[in-house]
């Protein structure tokens, strides 16, 4: 056998290139595909990953040597490595870029630790306090505060008690009245959470059946894709927690993906209770240090369960036996920018396949694609039909806003009489209300009554949203802000009008109507600060808030027993977006948010949905909670129009500052791609619905292949590989960038 002496190495760069290095004799036993190696690169040392090994190389230049390799167990698990390679191929993204997004910043250096200081009262401190003679009131205050708490507290948390917590604690420590200790901040991402009480869980018969089926699949030790459909509150989370526990008992590992917004303290706490120190948390609010630390500990095998959002897909767990994708229809599983534009659900299926693991997709309202895959038997099907504890599904009522406006003569109507009445009833009964308005700011459109002026972002074909509390016009795409005008900037008229309703406006309206009511708004604007999201939810669960008003952020995952009413201020916000998924999204959002009401048997819930289009199919199906009917209808529609799951789509989006050039490049690409094989369709070039964003003109081409002709999607991929110049993929062409979006979730 020829000796392996060369390694192809990729570095985290935006290039399809890999680099050839010689492997010195002493390292030949340990280097393999997926190994991390340290190599010389442009006068520096860089960390890369070995893609493949060879005994010869066609490369004629000077070949440098690998300097060092990190040995097992710090190489990537093989299934993860295979998934990374698949993402690179399937989403047309240079391997280096996939690595850049898969590996946390600083993954190759020992994670820098940050510490916080904890303080606890000692026995001597208790005695001193009981018999307090000193004068120092700050010291006394701190001791009293500590006395009320059994667990050590962070010194920083004493900021409310004294202005100089550290100085006071140090002085107390010199007298042995308190004990100080250091704790690593990276070590416990759960530290923000308050411990939850353990609940006694005995599965219902239906749940037991589903869990048994899941365990049987796990026992097969091979790839089994499953779609678990279950109405909200039916125990899906409970089931996959127990399935994961089974996997752990067998010495395996489990990966659980949840949508970013669903990673509430409530959810995290359930994982903590189920897996204690074996679970690691992975989400976008981790600091780079926490990320690097968690990643390194994972490679060492410290954790057996990871729960996290999209990028947790890349968690280097070994011996993976179960991959859960919770709320698999969620749009946040799709990464849009930067590349790789991967779908974490699809990549999770691929990872499970490579690992020989069970892939468990769960949802109350699956994506049309997954519903279809289960329907035709490509996925196993499991179903939970009852809400736990005999809680009944809420009664859903539609309110026709057009009719309401006509009947009341109020054309500025925000909340209809039926919804208002229902809210007041709940307040009287000390029950809680969730109100959804999926639009932030005060009003999405600002214009002049005396001329044709409308406030539009100068950089985007998007109208400015008026934010009243900040007194600004904001573009929700590029973030541009302007002071809100007092008079029309075009004609000087004072008659500025506002059109449409955002969460701020609903808030102002409710505060005027129900002064003193505990109302909290939750949207991107009120949750920018770390921890704000958790704080609001905690206040809501503790009953300090009566009405929680917010955007889609509040639609999912929340489980509060005392919520008996859900109101949707306008169910149509996404209905008319020019995108083939808008009906599906509307259905999912309305259905999901309705499920927040009536989580307990003794408190039946109600959902009231205001709409201008009570006859719309998606709205009607959501109101009837009739999922099957909705899916049948939408599948028929997709089949007719040849949209997924009946076709595969690839979108080529051209963007640049010069409109002419953007169109030229799109036309040129069209000429590269034609003539087309039978069964492949090419639409465009056409302006994207958002014609210009951030000063870039946007033109797209859409490739479609019917699934009958192109089962694995290889034909579309081959077409792109053969006809699209690499340089266009890597760098764009003549100032025009081309984005390739495989299986796009949005065509906007
Ligand atoms: P889903 O994920 O389908 O929305 P969950 O698993 O969150 O449902 O269950 C809804 C609520 O019911 C949770 O508070 C959960 O703890 C509780 N629950 C579900 N099944 C049981 C059970 N068998 N015993 C006790 N509590 C349960
Ligand atoms: Zn004007
Ligand atoms: Zn803008």
XYZ file of C-alpha atoms and ligand atoms in Angstrom:
777
model
C 0.000 0.000 0.000
C 1.279 3.411 -0.932
C 2.146 5.678 1.921
C -0.176 8.547 2.643
C 1.933 11.633 2.634
C -0.303 14.514 1.523
C -3.313 16.123 3.083
C -5.804 18.451 1.415
C -6.612 21.078 4.014
C -9.353 23.694 4.014
C -9.040 26.893 5.938
C -11.940 29.070 7.066
C -11.883 31.261 3.939
C -14.372 32.149 1.241
C -12.871 29.935 -1.378
C -13.557 26.595 -2.939
C -9.841 25.886 -2.826
C -8.180 23.470 -0.533
C -4.449 23.472 0.078
C -1.935 20.684 -0.179
C 0.386 19.967 2.736
C 2.915 17.254 3.342
C 2.354 15.117 6.417
C 5.615 14.529 8.278
C 6.344 10.893 9.073
C 5.704 11.215 12.779
C 2.141 12.460 12.182
C 1.059 9.958 9.525
C -0.580 7.607 11.995
C -2.885 10.220 13.464
C -4.026 12.505 10.648
C -7.367 11.626 9.111
C -10.227 13.381 7.326
C -11.807 15.676 9.877
C -8.591 16.198 11.871
C -7.680 19.695 12.950
C -4.211 20.606 11.832
C -2.013 23.564 12.335
C -0.361 24.649 9.078
C 1.755 27.533 7.809
C -0.338 29.905 5.700
C 0.739 33.307 4.377
C 3.577 33.783 6.888
C 1.270 32.806 9.735
C 0.057 29.727 11.382
C -3.540 28.772 10.718
C -5.857 26.038 11.902
C -7.576 24.051 9.199
C -9.404 20.824 8.725
C -8.173 17.882 6.681
C -10.566 17.061 3.852
C -8.810 14.127 2.273
C -5.540 12.180 2.262
C -3.467 11.185 -0.762
C -0.285 9.357 -1.560
C 0.575 11.649 -4.429
C -0.276 15.124 -5.556
C -0.502 16.809 -8.922
C 0.494 20.061 -7.279
C 3.862 21.212 -8.613
C 4.615 24.164 -6.349
C 6.519 24.173 -3.109
C 4.667 22.102 -0.551
C 4.829 22.999 3.104
C 4.382 20.602 5.983
C 1.671 20.173 8.540
C 3.068 21.472 11.813
C 0.866 19.752 14.297
C -2.296 17.746 14.548
C -4.728 17.570 17.354
C -5.407 13.971 18.137
C -8.586 12.161 18.958
C -10.867 12.933 20.604
C -10.551 16.470 19.330
C -11.198 15.619 15.690
C -14.730 16.158 14.422
C -17.096 13.201 14.724
C -17.400 11.556 11.312
C -21.147 12.187 10.948
C -20.624 15.869 11.627
C -17.820 16.017 9.147
C -19.989 14.306 6.530
C -22.786 16.791 7.226
C -20.449 19.724 6.774
C -19.324 18.318 3.437
C -22.913 17.766 2.396
C -23.836 21.344 3.258
C -20.946 22.584 1.186
C -22.036 20.568 -1.830
C -25.796 20.888 -1.538
C -25.864 24.606 -0.816
C -23.006 25.483 -3.173
C -20.885 26.981 -0.428
C -17.108 26.709 -0.170
C -16.155 24.253 2.530
C -14.089 26.931 4.246
C -17.185 29.065 4.695
C -19.212 26.185 6.053
C -16.440 25.549 8.549
C -16.407 29.176 9.490
C -20.042 28.997 10.432
C -19.777 25.547 12.030
C -16.802 26.188 14.269
C -17.182 28.791 16.971
C -14.831 31.710 16.906
C -11.717 30.847 18.840
C -12.447 27.119 18.721
C -8.772 26.334 18.343
C -7.533 28.248 21.353
C -8.091 27.206 24.925
C -11.279 29.007 25.906
C -10.562 32.078 27.977
C -12.443 31.810 31.219
C -14.277 34.661 32.825
C -15.162 34.525 36.438
C -17.689 36.046 38.723
C -17.403 36.285 42.461
C -20.000 34.636 44.632
C -20.671 35.510 48.213
C -22.427 33.610 51.014
C -22.961 34.393 54.664
C -21.018 32.294 57.211
C -22.017 31.031 60.633
C -19.940 33.802 62.195
C -21.777 36.277 59.987
C -25.138 35.038 61.235
C -24.039 35.433 64.808
C -22.680 38.897 64.216
C -25.918 39.936 62.571
C -28.061 38.545 65.386
C -26.137 40.682 67.795
C -25.362 43.668 65.591
C -23.405 46.435 67.218
C -21.455 47.923 64.407
C -22.383 51.100 62.705
C -21.722 50.186 59.108
C -25.264 50.043 57.688
C -24.061 48.839 54.289
C -22.441 45.791 55.865
C -25.545 45.060 57.864
C -27.714 45.442 54.771
C -25.591 42.996 52.824
C -25.613 40.425 55.628
C -29.380 40.659 55.919
C -29.775 40.226 52.202
C -27.516 37.176 52.253
C -29.254 35.711 55.252
C -32.469 35.537 53.252
C -30.756 33.404 50.601
C -29.384 29.960 51.092
C -27.345 29.645 47.886
C -24.257 31.779 47.231
C -25.159 34.892 45.265
C -23.199 36.819 42.731
C -21.611 39.923 44.250
C -22.930 41.920 41.320
C -26.482 41.062 42.281
C -25.969 43.113 45.468
C -25.969 46.304 43.449
C -29.456 47.141 44.733
C -28.305 46.833 48.343
C -25.151 48.872 48.241
C -23.343 51.046 45.763
C -20.042 49.233 46.267
C -20.870 45.580 46.684
C -17.337 44.295 46.104
C -15.718 46.638 48.642
C -18.302 45.823 51.278
C -18.021 42.097 50.689
C -14.233 42.231 50.944
C -14.462 44.001 54.271
C -16.956 41.436 55.538
C -14.701 38.655 54.321
C -11.725 39.922 56.326
C -13.843 39.310 59.451
C -14.964 35.894 58.174
C -18.572 36.979 58.148
C -18.943 36.049 54.489
C -17.202 33.605 52.217
C -16.140 34.633 48.726
C -15.573 32.202 45.870
C -14.888 32.383 42.168
C -17.108 30.680 39.645
C -16.403 30.310 35.973
C -18.971 32.212 33.935
C -18.636 29.985 30.928
C -19.246 26.862 32.914
C -22.950 27.188 33.276
C -25.085 28.797 30.607
C -28.104 27.840 32.672
C -27.127 30.199 35.437
C -29.760 32.770 34.450
C -32.511 30.356 35.162
C -34.423 29.867 38.312
C -34.755 26.231 39.315
C -38.120 24.662 38.580
C -39.946 22.201 40.744
C -39.847 18.609 39.539
C -43.168 17.462 38.208
C -44.454 13.951 38.492
C -45.010 12.609 35.016
C -47.038 9.540 34.245
C -47.614 9.209 30.555
C -51.088 8.854 29.181
C -51.918 5.821 27.103
C -51.584 7.766 23.893
C -48.245 9.254 24.973
C -47.019 5.836 26.077
C -47.766 4.441 22.629
C -45.838 7.181 20.891
C -42.863 6.898 23.230
C -42.734 3.128 22.736
C -42.675 3.594 18.978
C -39.879 6.136 19.291
C -37.876 3.774 21.515
C -38.353 0.958 19.036
C -36.967 3.190 16.320
C -33.987 4.043 18.532
C -33.366 0.357 19.177
C -32.967 -0.248 15.441
C -29.726 1.713 15.548
C -30.222 3.060 12.085
C -31.543 6.153 10.397
C -35.274 6.465 10.987
C -36.976 9.735 10.104
C -40.187 10.340 12.040
C -42.735 13.118 11.958
C -44.463 13.481 15.313
C -47.563 15.567 14.897
C -49.308 16.597 18.031
C -51.588 19.420 18.939
C -50.004 22.025 21.179
C -49.894 20.874 24.770
C -50.162 17.188 23.904
C -46.814 16.292 25.419
C -44.440 16.295 22.447
C -41.698 17.834 24.544
C -42.274 15.288 27.290
C -41.938 12.471 24.758
C -38.696 13.599 23.216
C -37.192 14.310 26.630
C -37.900 10.726 27.591
C -36.678 9.378 24.262
C -33.436 11.276 24.823
C -33.144 9.836 28.324
C -33.454 6.368 26.837
C -30.647 7.187 24.407
C -28.447 8.354 27.266
C -29.100 5.196 29.238
C -27.752 3.293 26.260
C -24.626 5.400 26.247
C -25.618 7.512 23.249
C -26.041 11.211 22.720
C -28.982 13.367 21.685
C -29.205 16.656 19.861
C -32.303 18.790 20.248
C -32.925 21.746 17.972
C -35.539 24.278 18.965
C -36.425 27.550 17.265
C -34.411 30.414 18.697
C -37.431 32.157 20.179
C -38.696 28.970 21.780
C -35.638 28.623 23.970
C -37.362 30.138 26.941
C -36.244 29.599 30.534
C -39.250 27.317 30.885
C -38.017 25.061 28.131
C -34.382 25.169 29.199
C -35.416 24.348 32.722
C -37.178 21.210 31.610
C -33.936 20.062 30.026
C -32.020 20.889 33.137
C -34.418 18.836 35.218
C -34.263 15.925 32.802
C -30.497 15.822 32.208
C -28.905 17.835 34.994
C -25.185 18.353 34.283
C -25.207 16.316 31.095
C -26.962 18.926 29.003
C -25.328 21.877 27.296
C -27.196 24.902 26.055
C -26.420 26.504 22.700
C -28.015 29.733 21.532
C -27.280 33.098 19.990
C -26.886 34.896 23.306
C -23.869 32.879 24.376
C -20.735 34.971 24.433
C -17.907 33.865 22.134
C -16.070 32.513 25.179
C -19.062 30.507 26.311
C -19.425 29.118 22.839
C -15.785 28.137 22.511
C -15.799 26.615 25.970
C -18.953 24.602 25.363
C -17.649 23.390 22.038
C -14.365 22.223 23.478
C -16.051 20.464 26.360
C -18.334 18.741 23.866
C -15.364 17.423 21.934
C -14.018 16.023 25.167
C -17.314 14.262 25.726
C -18.450 16.135 28.788
C -22.077 16.494 27.658
C -24.433 13.955 26.150
C -27.285 16.271 25.249
C -27.244 19.581 23.483
C -30.276 21.778 23.208
C -30.019 24.804 21.016
C -31.107 26.798 18.040
C -30.089 26.400 14.401
C -26.311 26.311 14.748
C -26.458 23.654 17.464
C -26.671 21.384 14.451
C -22.871 21.569 14.435
C -22.461 20.469 18.041
C -19.646 17.908 18.061
C -21.526 15.204 19.940
C -20.237 11.681 19.558
C -22.272 8.543 19.235
C -25.343 10.467 18.190
C -28.497 8.356 18.376
C -31.303 10.893 18.353
C -31.779 14.231 16.617
C -34.912 16.165 17.512
C -36.141 19.123 15.481
C -38.848 20.783 17.523
C -41.383 22.930 15.633
C -39.748 21.806 12.447
C -41.742 24.251 10.290
C -40.087 27.273 11.857
C -38.540 29.738 9.436
C -35.682 30.445 11.817
C -34.156 27.064 10.957
C -33.170 28.498 7.626
C -29.990 30.491 7.619
C -30.276 33.353 5.148
C -27.026 35.264 5.438
C -24.151 34.755 5.360
C -23.682 31.543 3.392
C -24.107 28.642 3.887
C -27.836 29.211 3.371
C -28.701 25.884 4.937
C -31.898 24.594 6.405
C -31.101 23.155 9.817
C -33.986 20.673 9.615
C -32.763 19.215 6.366
C -29.161 19.220 7.519
C -30.285 17.556 10.761
C -31.926 14.800 8.736
C -28.672 14.395 6.856
C -26.669 14.267 10.065
C -29.003 11.661 11.537
C -28.646 9.638 8.360
C -24.869 9.720 8.533
C -24.896 8.879 12.221
C -27.466 6.115 11.855
C -29.716 7.946 14.290
C -33.405 8.610 14.690
C -34.528 11.991 13.365
C -37.624 13.099 15.207
C -39.394 16.112 13.712
C -42.164 17.487 15.859
C -44.853 20.036 15.227
C -48.478 20.901 15.657
C -48.418 22.513 12.229
C -45.727 20.819 10.149
C -44.292 22.374 7.052
C -46.147 21.320 3.947
C -43.016 19.453 2.839
C -42.789 17.331 5.977
C -46.511 16.696 6.045
C -46.213 15.404 2.509
C -43.165 13.261 3.260
C -45.067 11.599 6.082
C -48.115 11.201 3.889
C -46.245 9.280 1.208
C -44.378 7.163 3.744
C -40.947 8.680 3.421
C -41.146 9.462 7.148
C -42.716 7.345 9.843
C -45.761 8.963 11.322
C -46.614 9.392 14.986
C -49.520 11.368 16.315
C -50.757 12.856 19.559
C -54.356 13.949 19.270
C -55.269 14.973 22.822
C -54.064 17.828 24.926
C -52.601 16.682 28.201
C -54.744 16.780 31.312
C -58.025 16.919 29.447
C -57.393 20.525 28.496
C -59.602 21.219 25.539
C -58.573 23.115 22.509
C -59.693 26.712 22.688
C -62.837 27.840 21.072
C -61.805 29.999 18.121
C -63.851 32.915 16.870
C -63.260 35.015 13.784
C -64.134 38.692 13.863
C -64.698 40.324 10.499
C -62.968 43.676 10.808
C -64.643 45.105 7.720
C -68.086 44.408 9.117
C -67.068 45.724 12.536
C -65.882 48.980 11.041
C -69.067 49.347 9.069
C -71.287 48.586 12.022
C -69.501 50.819 14.475
C -68.583 53.568 12.029
C -65.115 53.477 13.555
C -62.578 53.319 10.750
C -59.586 53.527 13.093
C -60.712 50.370 14.837
C -57.931 48.564 16.674
C -59.785 46.143 18.908
C -63.313 45.066 18.084
C -66.074 44.925 20.649
C -66.072 41.138 20.962
C -62.326 41.117 21.653
C -62.529 44.032 24.093
C -65.367 42.439 25.960
C -63.478 39.168 26.210
C -60.379 40.957 27.520
C -62.381 42.729 30.206
C -63.976 39.473 31.292
C -60.563 37.872 31.784
C -59.264 40.844 33.716
C -62.264 40.634 36.020
C -61.594 36.968 36.617
C -57.879 37.599 37.182
C -57.004 35.455 34.201
C -54.353 36.361 31.678
C -54.435 37.407 28.054
C -52.005 37.067 25.164
C -52.401 39.532 22.294
C -50.594 39.023 19.027
C -49.863 41.778 16.546
C -47.118 40.633 14.266
C -45.741 44.049 13.486
C -43.596 46.241 15.654
C -43.472 50.009 15.895
C -46.461 52.340 15.943
C -47.576 52.428 12.313
C -46.021 50.818 9.263
C -46.966 53.590 6.820
C -46.554 57.355 7.091
C -47.709 59.775 4.403
C -49.073 63.202 3.575
C -52.758 63.956 3.070
C -52.056 66.917 0.820
C -49.588 65.459 -1.637
C -48.277 62.099 -2.758
C -45.484 61.930 -0.162
C -44.933 58.646 1.650
C -42.031 58.087 3.977
C -39.862 55.480 2.290
C -36.373 54.396 3.172
C -33.952 56.052 0.759
C -31.922 52.836 0.621
C -34.695 50.284 0.250
C -38.026 49.943 -1.522
C -39.620 49.626 1.885
C -41.737 52.136 3.734
C -40.512 53.554 6.998
C -42.216 52.416 10.174
C -43.141 55.117 12.634
C -41.811 54.463 16.143
C -43.598 56.774 18.490
C -41.654 56.247 21.717
C -38.353 56.823 19.934
C -39.901 59.577 17.748
C -38.227 58.034 14.749
C -38.934 56.653 11.354
C -37.136 53.335 11.061
C -36.442 51.038 8.162
C -36.886 47.494 9.410
C -34.566 46.172 6.736
C -31.458 48.315 6.845
C -31.958 50.067 10.179
C -31.853 53.589 8.748
C -33.607 56.070 11.008
C -34.856 59.628 10.531
C -36.483 61.996 13.001
C -40.227 61.701 12.445
C -41.475 64.714 10.472
C -43.785 67.315 12.033
C -44.814 68.554 8.623
C -44.640 67.006 5.193
C -41.051 67.273 3.949
C -42.353 67.646 0.393
C -45.138 70.259 0.626
C -44.982 71.518 4.206
C -48.506 70.383 5.020
C -49.118 69.573 8.714
C -51.565 66.824 7.750
C -49.449 63.742 8.143
C -51.339 60.476 8.256
C -50.426 57.139 9.775
C -51.661 53.919 8.316
C -51.642 50.432 9.745
C -51.116 49.224 13.285
C -48.006 48.144 15.136
C -47.548 46.808 18.658
C -46.729 50.263 20.037
C -50.070 51.578 18.877
C -51.983 48.683 20.373
C -50.138 49.305 23.624
C -50.981 53.004 23.672
C -54.593 52.277 22.875
C -54.939 49.707 25.647
C -53.238 51.903 28.213
C -55.693 54.664 27.406
C -58.625 52.316 27.611
C -57.629 50.278 30.643
C -55.472 52.496 32.813
C -53.629 50.617 35.530
C -53.808 47.259 33.816
C -50.632 45.166 33.923
C -49.636 45.323 30.299
C -46.291 44.453 28.789
C -45.159 44.679 25.198
C -42.730 42.079 23.921
C -41.102 42.636 20.553
C -37.631 43.182 19.158
C -37.665 46.739 20.478
C -38.350 45.799 24.085
C -36.092 42.742 24.221
C -32.817 44.041 22.883
C -31.034 43.824 26.191
C -29.707 40.521 27.358
C -32.141 38.897 29.727
C -35.072 41.207 28.901
C -36.965 38.433 27.162
C -36.630 36.147 30.167
C -37.598 38.883 32.592
C -40.846 39.639 30.817
C -41.780 35.977 30.675
C -40.976 35.513 34.326
C -43.181 38.442 35.293
C -45.951 37.012 33.172
C -45.674 33.573 34.726
C -45.660 35.093 38.202
C -48.897 36.867 37.374
C -47.461 40.367 37.538
C -48.602 41.022 33.993
C -52.237 40.684 32.915
C -51.855 41.216 29.203
C -48.824 40.159 27.226
C -48.799 41.906 23.878
C -46.255 41.073 21.235
C -45.113 39.929 17.850
C -44.659 36.292 16.806
C -42.147 36.071 19.631
C -45.049 35.283 21.938
C -46.742 32.788 19.643
C -44.757 29.701 20.513
C -43.655 27.524 23.307
C -45.207 29.529 26.108
C -47.196 27.433 28.477
C -49.037 29.424 31.096
C -51.925 27.836 32.898
C -53.735 31.070 33.591
C -53.956 32.268 29.998
C -57.521 31.818 28.884
C -57.712 34.271 26.032
C -55.597 34.805 22.963
C -56.386 37.718 20.708
C -54.977 38.229 17.241
C -55.204 41.908 16.421
C -54.780 41.279 12.733
C -54.482 37.776 11.342
C -53.695 39.004 7.854
C -50.275 40.608 8.334
C -48.506 37.971 6.266
C -51.378 36.896 4.067
C -50.669 38.935 0.983
C -46.923 38.842 0.817
C -46.008 37.800 -2.707
C -44.596 34.470 -1.621
C -45.957 31.007 -2.163
C -45.641 30.236 1.544
C -47.682 33.146 2.883
C -50.851 31.078 3.306
C -48.955 28.336 5.098
C -47.296 30.862 7.419
C -50.562 32.565 8.245
C -52.161 29.253 9.075
C -49.265 28.198 11.280
C -49.054 31.454 13.185
C -52.763 31.726 13.904
C -53.034 28.066 14.836
C -49.982 28.216 17.079
C -50.940 31.320 18.954
C -54.448 30.012 19.524
C -52.840 27.036 21.225
C -51.494 29.328 23.955
C -54.979 29.554 25.430
C -56.657 27.053 27.699
C -53.768 24.866 28.760
C -55.731 23.445 31.685
C -58.932 21.487 31.938
C -60.551 23.720 34.537
C -59.941 26.855 32.522
C -61.153 26.482 28.959
C -59.638 28.918 26.552
C -60.796 31.127 23.783
C -59.041 32.627 20.789
C -60.396 35.628 18.919
C -58.918 36.378 15.557
C -59.569 39.696 13.884
C -59.303 39.616 10.126
C -60.252 41.551 7.030
C -60.512 38.302 5.137
C -62.673 35.849 7.052
C -63.235 33.914 3.824
C -59.559 33.233 3.182
C -58.743 29.528 3.174
C -55.750 29.757 5.506
C -57.593 31.914 8.040
C -60.665 29.733 7.937
C -58.726 26.504 8.387
C -56.783 27.951 11.305
C -59.999 29.098 12.946
C -61.541 25.664 12.576
C -58.289 24.127 13.798
C -58.715 21.848 10.826
C -55.188 20.976 9.858
C -55.889 18.051 7.547
C -58.257 20.037 5.453
C -55.803 22.876 5.171
C -52.949 20.606 4.099
C -55.045 18.856 1.495
C -56.083 22.125 0.035
C -52.620 23.582 -0.037
C -51.070 20.418 -1.450
C -53.502 20.528 -4.343
C -52.565 24.129 -4.948
C -48.836 23.484 -4.833
C -49.175 20.561 -7.182
C -50.996 22.649 -9.696
C -48.468 25.484 -9.557
C -45.500 23.126 -9.314
C -44.170 24.383 -6.005
C -42.497 22.325 -3.252
C -43.000 19.549 -2.293
C -43.865 18.840 -5.923
C -40.828 20.575 -7.253
C -37.380 21.606 -6.186
C -36.454 25.254 -6.236
C -33.199 27.078 -6.486
C -33.208 30.829 -6.453
C -30.386 32.857 -7.954
C -30.472 36.363 -6.568
C -28.367 39.087 -8.175
C -27.540 42.155 -6.156
C -25.526 45.275 -6.822
C -25.576 49.041 -6.730
C -25.853 49.490 -10.492
C -29.309 48.464 -11.649
C -28.311 47.967 -15.286
C -25.424 45.691 -14.405
C -27.563 43.638 -12.084
C -30.046 42.979 -14.881
C -27.239 42.270 -17.339
C -25.687 39.651 -15.075
C -29.041 37.989 -14.514
C -29.646 37.852 -18.268
C -26.162 36.528 -18.865
C -26.737 33.806 -16.304
C -29.953 32.889 -18.012
C -28.044 32.390 -21.216
C -25.521 30.158 -19.418
C -28.323 28.022 -18.049
C -30.242 27.528 -21.275
C -31.090 25.401 -23.145
C -32.745 23.428 -20.372
C -33.378 19.746 -20.073
C -36.919 18.502 -20.036
C -38.535 18.902 -16.633
C -36.472 21.927 -15.622
C -38.012 25.369 -15.728
C -36.318 28.694 -15.516
C -38.315 31.770 -14.510
C -37.036 35.305 -14.828
C -35.021 37.386 -14.638
C -37.517 39.433 -12.664
C -37.310 42.079 -9.986
C -37.480 40.557 -6.517
C -40.560 41.739 -4.569
C -38.219 43.880 -2.488
C -36.691 45.549 -5.482
C -33.947 47.329 -3.601
C -32.534 46.731 -0.129
C -29.553 48.494 1.442
C -28.888 50.321 -1.821
C -28.671 47.083 -3.720
C -30.938 46.341 -6.645
C -32.294 42.838 -6.548
C -33.158 40.668 -9.515
C -33.747 36.952 -9.402
C -33.950 33.819 -11.472
C -35.876 30.844 -10.260
C -35.002 27.301 -11.242
C -37.616 24.645 -10.762
C -37.526 20.971 -11.442
C -40.497 18.752 -11.085
C -39.968 16.080 -8.531
C -41.137 13.321 -10.811
C -38.323 14.002 -13.239
C -35.719 15.037 -10.706
C -36.132 12.909 -7.616
C -32.925 13.598 -5.743
C -32.596 17.099 -7.108
C -29.371 16.062 -8.827
C -30.361 17.503 -12.167
C -30.703 21.024 -10.857
C -27.440 20.665 -8.987
C -25.651 19.303 -11.989
C -26.955 22.146 -14.090
C -25.477 24.684 -11.727
C -22.212 22.854 -11.261
C -21.724 22.523 -15.007
C -22.892 25.895 -16.204
C -22.199 28.438 -13.472
C -18.626 29.724 -13.384
C -16.974 29.127 -10.007
C -15.811 32.695 -9.800
C -19.413 33.887 -9.825
C -20.126 31.675 -6.853
C -17.076 32.813 -4.930
C -16.878 36.507 -5.606
C -19.663 37.587 -7.924
C -18.956 39.270 -11.197
C -18.441 42.904 -12.172
C -19.728 44.340 -8.925
C -22.758 42.097 -8.916
C -23.049 39.403 -6.293
C -24.988 36.261 -6.928
C -26.592 34.427 -4.071
C -27.623 30.860 -4.541
C -30.490 29.806 -2.367
C -31.288 26.116 -2.512
C -34.794 25.270 -1.260
C -35.513 28.925 -0.455
C -38.040 29.542 2.289
C -38.709 33.056 1.117
C -38.868 34.493 -2.360
C -39.118 38.112 -1.229
P -46.163 20.082 23.635
O -44.668 20.003 23.513
O -46.871 19.097 22.772
O -46.735 21.447 23.537
P -45.643 19.561 26.434
O -44.754 18.373 26.463
O -45.004 20.887 26.632
O -46.518 19.583 25.100
O -46.813 19.344 27.499
C -47.715 20.356 27.849
C -47.780 20.476 29.373
O -48.353 19.309 29.918
C -46.431 20.629 30.021
O -46.522 21.495 31.115
C -46.098 19.211 30.460
O -45.227 19.207 31.574
C -47.453 18.674 30.809
N -47.531 17.244 30.586
C -47.599 16.611 29.405
N -47.698 15.286 29.568
C -47.693 15.071 30.903
C -47.794 13.894 31.740
N -47.914 12.681 31.195
N -47.776 14.072 33.080
C -47.648 15.304 33.609
N -47.556 16.428 32.904
C -47.582 16.320 31.568
Zn -47.214 66.719 1.438
Zn -33.795 50.647 4.429
